[in-house]
Tab-separated table of C-alpha atoms in Angstrom:
chain	number	residue	atom	x	y	z
A	84	MET	CA	3.992	-13.848	14.577
A	85	LEU	CA	3.761	-16.188	17.571
A	86	ALA	CA	6.545	-17.213	19.956
A	87	SER	CA	6.585	-20.636	18.259
A	88	GLY	CA	7.375	-18.978	14.935
A	89	ALA	CA	3.903	-19.652	13.524
A	90	LEU	CA	2.060	-16.896	11.713
A	91	PHE	CA	-1.315	-15.784	13.063
A	92	ASP	CA	-3.395	-13.708	10.649
A	93	LEU	CA	-6.082	-11.645	12.398
A	94	THR	CA	-7.994	-11.363	9.125
A	95	ASP	CA	-7.957	-15.151	8.613
A	96	PRO	CA	-7.746	-16.945	11.961
A	97	GLU	CA	-9.244	-20.125	10.465
A	98	GLY	CA	-6.383	-20.335	7.963
A	99	SER	CA	-3.724	-19.403	10.515
A	100	GLU	CA	-1.186	-21.776	11.988
A	101	PHE	CA	-1.529	-22.089	15.761
A	102	THR	CA	-1.468	-24.854	18.340
A	103	LEU	CA	-2.704	-25.437	21.865
A	104	GLN	CA	0.849	-24.686	22.995
A	105	ASP	CA	0.625	-21.259	21.323
A	106	ILE	CA	-2.646	-20.583	23.144
A	107	ALA	CA	-1.302	-21.759	26.512
A	108	HIS	CA	1.913	-19.763	26.072
A	109	GLY	CA	0.007	-16.565	25.320
A	110	LEU	CA	-2.598	-17.019	28.061
A	111	GLY	CA	0.106	-17.738	30.626
A	112	ARG	CA	1.719	-14.377	29.901
A	113	VAL	CA	-1.370	-12.156	29.650
A	114	CYS	CA	-2.433	-10.582	32.945
A	115	ARG	CA	-6.107	-10.280	33.854
A	116	PHE	CA	-7.729	-6.859	34.355
A	117	ALA	CA	-5.267	-5.150	31.982
A	118	GLY	CA	-2.541	-5.747	34.571
A	119	GLN	CA	-4.181	-3.476	37.176
A	120	THR	CA	-3.887	-6.079	39.934
A	121	ASN	CA	-1.872	-6.196	43.150
A	122	ARG	CA	0.086	-9.173	41.763
A	123	PHE	CA	0.408	-11.003	38.449
A	124	TYR	CA	-2.570	-13.227	37.669
A	125	SER	CA	-2.739	-14.808	34.229
A	126	VAL	CA	-5.642	-15.463	31.921
A	127	ALA	CA	-4.418	-19.096	31.792
A	128	GLU	CA	-4.981	-19.488	35.536
A	129	HIS	CA	-8.390	-17.806	35.260
A	130	CYS	CA	-9.437	-20.246	32.503
A	131	PHE	CA	-8.100	-23.158	34.573
A	132	HIS	CA	-10.317	-22.154	37.524
A	133	VAL	CA	-13.379	-21.648	35.315
A	134	ALA	CA	-12.869	-25.126	33.806
A	135	ARG	CA	-12.609	-26.712	37.271
A	136	ASN	CA	-15.994	-25.305	38.229
A	137	VAL	CA	-18.201	-26.183	35.234
A	138	PRO	CA	-19.763	-29.542	34.300
A	139	LEU	CA	-17.252	-31.896	32.667
A	140	GLU	CA	-18.784	-31.634	29.202
A	141	HIS	CA	-18.026	-27.886	29.275
A	142	ALA	CA	-14.512	-28.130	30.757
A	143	ARG	CA	-12.417	-27.840	27.602
A	144	ALA	CA	-14.649	-25.099	26.184
A	145	ALA	CA	-14.132	-23.312	29.516
A	146	LEU	CA	-10.359	-23.649	29.153
A	147	LEU	CA	-10.754	-21.987	25.748
A	148	HIS	CA	-13.343	-19.350	26.682
A	149	ASP	CA	-10.730	-16.552	26.695
A	150	ALA	CA	-8.280	-18.251	24.312
A	151	SER	CA	-8.552	-15.444	21.753
A	152	GLU	CA	-6.685	-13.305	24.299
A	153	ALA	CA	-3.561	-15.363	23.586
A	154	PHE	CA	-3.482	-13.549	20.239
A	155	ILE	CA	-5.173	-10.191	20.914
A	156	GLY	CA	-4.604	-9.579	24.636
A	157	ASP	CA	-7.011	-9.113	27.521
A	158	VAL	CA	-9.275	-6.182	26.714
A	159	THR	CA	-11.351	-5.049	29.687
A	160	ARG	CA	-15.149	-5.371	29.524
A	161	PRO	CA	-15.767	-1.580	29.522
A	162	LEU	CA	-13.370	-1.049	26.603
A	163	LYS	CA	-14.720	-4.057	24.705
A	164	ALA	CA	-18.222	-2.556	24.904
A	165	LEU	CA	-16.926	0.533	23.080
A	166	LEU	CA	-15.264	-1.442	20.280
A	167	PRO	CA	-17.782	-3.406	18.179
A	168	ALA	CA	-15.131	-4.152	15.538
A	169	TYR	CA	-12.951	-5.724	18.226
A	170	ARG	CA	-15.808	-8.048	19.199
A	171	GLU	CA	-16.157	-9.153	15.554
A	172	ILE	CA	-12.445	-9.982	15.357
A	173	GLU	CA	-12.625	-11.781	18.704
A	174	ALA	CA	-15.649	-13.818	17.533
A	175	ARG	CA	-13.840	-14.962	14.360
A	176	ILE	CA	-10.839	-16.051	16.428
A	177	GLU	CA	-13.088	-17.872	18.926
A	178	ASP	CA	-14.846	-19.698	16.072
A	179	ALA	CA	-11.490	-20.801	14.624
A	180	ILE	CA	-10.310	-22.010	18.030
A	181	ALA	CA	-13.535	-23.923	18.807
A	182	SER	CA	-13.661	-25.622	15.405
A	183	ARG	CA	-10.004	-26.620	15.638
A	184	PHE	CA	-9.850	-27.913	19.208
A	185	LEU	CA	-13.299	-28.967	20.447
A	186	SER	CA	-14.572	-32.403	19.470
A	187	GLY	CA	-17.841	-32.830	17.620
A	188	PHE	CA	-19.369	-34.129	20.861
A	189	GLU	CA	-18.280	-31.027	22.771
A	190	ARG	CA	-19.431	-28.633	20.052
A	191	SER	CA	-22.814	-30.329	19.647
A	192	PHE	CA	-23.414	-30.553	23.403
A	193	VAL	CA	-22.511	-26.930	24.030
A	194	ALA	CA	-24.253	-25.659	20.878
A	195	SER	CA	-27.512	-27.266	21.992
A	196	GLU	CA	-27.480	-24.951	25.012
A	197	PHE	CA	-25.845	-21.877	23.499
A	198	PRO	CA	-25.759	-22.030	19.696
A	199	ALA	CA	-24.316	-18.552	19.037
A	200	ASP	CA	-20.933	-19.131	20.692
A	201	PRO	CA	-19.839	-22.486	22.163
A	202	LEU	CA	-17.131	-20.820	24.264
A	203	LYS	CA	-19.735	-18.692	26.060
A	204	ALA	CA	-22.272	-21.373	27.043
A	205	ALA	CA	-24.451	-20.486	30.024
A	206	PRO	CA	-22.573	-22.594	32.638
A	207	ILE	CA	-19.246	-21.171	31.446
A	208	LYS	CA	-20.483	-17.576	31.483
A	209	ALA	CA	-21.984	-17.973	34.963
A	210	VAL	CA	-18.729	-19.316	36.418
A	211	ASP	CA	-16.686	-16.763	34.440
A	212	ASN	CA	-18.672	-13.907	36.025
A	213	ALA	CA	-18.369	-15.409	39.506
A	214	MET	CA	-14.611	-15.874	39.069
A	215	CYS	CA	-14.297	-12.293	37.816
A	216	VAL	CA	-15.845	-10.982	41.036
A	217	LEU	CA	-13.797	-13.323	43.249
A	218	GLU	CA	-10.572	-12.360	41.437
A	219	ALA	CA	-11.343	-8.647	41.579
A	220	ARG	CA	-12.075	-8.751	45.308
A	221	GLU	CA	-8.749	-10.435	45.983
A	222	LEU	CA	-6.547	-8.779	43.374
A	223	MET	CA	-8.096	-5.293	43.265
A	224	PRO	CA	-9.276	-4.674	46.854
A	225	ASN	CA	-9.169	-0.881	46.484
A	226	VAL	CA	-12.240	-0.815	44.194
A	227	PRO	CA	-14.788	-3.050	45.977
A	228	GLY	CA	-18.037	-1.402	44.838
A	229	TYR	CA	-17.283	-1.438	41.127
A	230	TRP	CA	-17.610	-5.213	40.818
A	231	SER	CA	-21.124	-5.352	42.262
A	232	SER	CA	-22.474	-4.468	38.792
A	233	ILE	CA	-21.444	-7.870	37.400
A	234	PRO	CA	-24.370	-10.328	37.552
A	235	VAL	CA	-23.384	-13.356	39.626
A	236	ASP	CA	-25.439	-16.541	39.688
A	237	PRO	CA	-25.717	-17.773	43.316
A	238	ASP	CA	-25.013	-21.393	42.319
A	239	ALA	CA	-21.911	-20.364	40.378
A	240	TRP	CA	-20.740	-18.282	43.347
A	241	ASP	CA	-21.140	-21.319	45.633
A	242	GLN	CA	-18.972	-23.273	43.170
A	243	VAL	CA	-16.110	-20.772	43.066
A	244	ARG	CA	-16.095	-18.974	46.414
A	245	ARG	CA	-13.464	-21.253	47.971
A	246	THR	CA	-11.165	-21.076	44.946
A	247	ARG	CA	-7.591	-20.270	45.905
A	248	LEU	CA	-5.804	-18.033	43.434
A	249	ASN	CA	-2.204	-19.174	43.020
A	250	CYS	CA	-1.023	-16.208	40.950
A	251	ASP	CA	1.456	-18.550	39.293
A	252	ARG	CA	4.406	-17.411	37.243
A	253	PRO	CA	3.673	-17.576	33.492
A	254	GLU	CA	5.508	-20.845	32.839
A	255	PHE	CA	3.653	-22.609	35.683
A	256	ALA	CA	0.267	-21.259	34.579
A	257	THR	CA	1.006	-22.384	31.012
A	258	ALA	CA	1.962	-25.901	32.148
A	259	ALA	CA	-1.118	-26.211	34.406
A	260	TRP	CA	-3.382	-25.141	31.525
A	261	LEU	CA	-1.862	-27.763	29.182
A	262	ARG	CA	-2.132	-30.525	31.824
A	263	ALA	CA	-5.779	-29.630	32.397
A	264	TRP	CA	-6.469	-29.771	28.650
A	265	SER	CA	-5.047	-33.283	28.458
A	266	ARG	CA	-6.800	-34.490	31.619
A	267	TYR	CA	-10.213	-33.157	30.534
A	268	GLY	CA	-9.731	-34.613	27.059
A	269	HIS	CA	-9.395	-38.146	28.455
A	270	ARG	CA	-12.379	-37.706	30.777
A	271	ILE	CA	-14.558	-36.292	27.976
A	272	GLU	CA	-13.652	-39.235	25.707
A	273	ASP	CA	-14.849	-41.573	28.482
A	274	LEU	CA	-18.059	-39.565	28.911
A	275	CYS	CA	-18.689	-39.613	25.157
A	276	GLY	CA	-18.253	-43.408	25.126
A	277	GLU	CA	-20.647	-43.822	28.056
A	278	ARG	CA	-23.327	-41.719	26.363
A	279	ALA	CA	-22.921	-43.589	23.066
A	280	ALA	CA	-23.329	-46.935	24.867
A	281	ALA	CA	-26.448	-45.812	26.744
């Protein structure tokens, strides 16, 4: 059951009732790094920063790259590696989210670069990793060496290194995520029109 009253079925995410508002609400209230940070920092804000730092055609997929966590929480990378069944559930949810909310243009563009999972396209993954390291350095300063094992693309690091983490309250992070979705949607429609006319 979601806060909106809609039913989300983990065994049938494609047939479940959920909206962008449900995703934003959940992401705004889930803390990154299993909550082991020096202050609250939401998955919604993380996705917002990733979207700001990828090419426009990837922006909405970047907003959605952790959207499954609105329904199943933020599971840390080390734990996820130990739970193959979790990854299967997560993949089904991601597929349902991408097919419901990404346009055909976005899905085809991203799939051409990363056919297995449109929400994990190379530019998104590179910025996601860079943001993970930046966030960990700021929000978990007592464990600096641990994060050096995450591969960080130098170009992605240059993109994100000046990012200011707001650590917004859940309702502000939720609202910022929804505004970004709308803003990127209009810009992607324009881009799609330009490419069709060319």
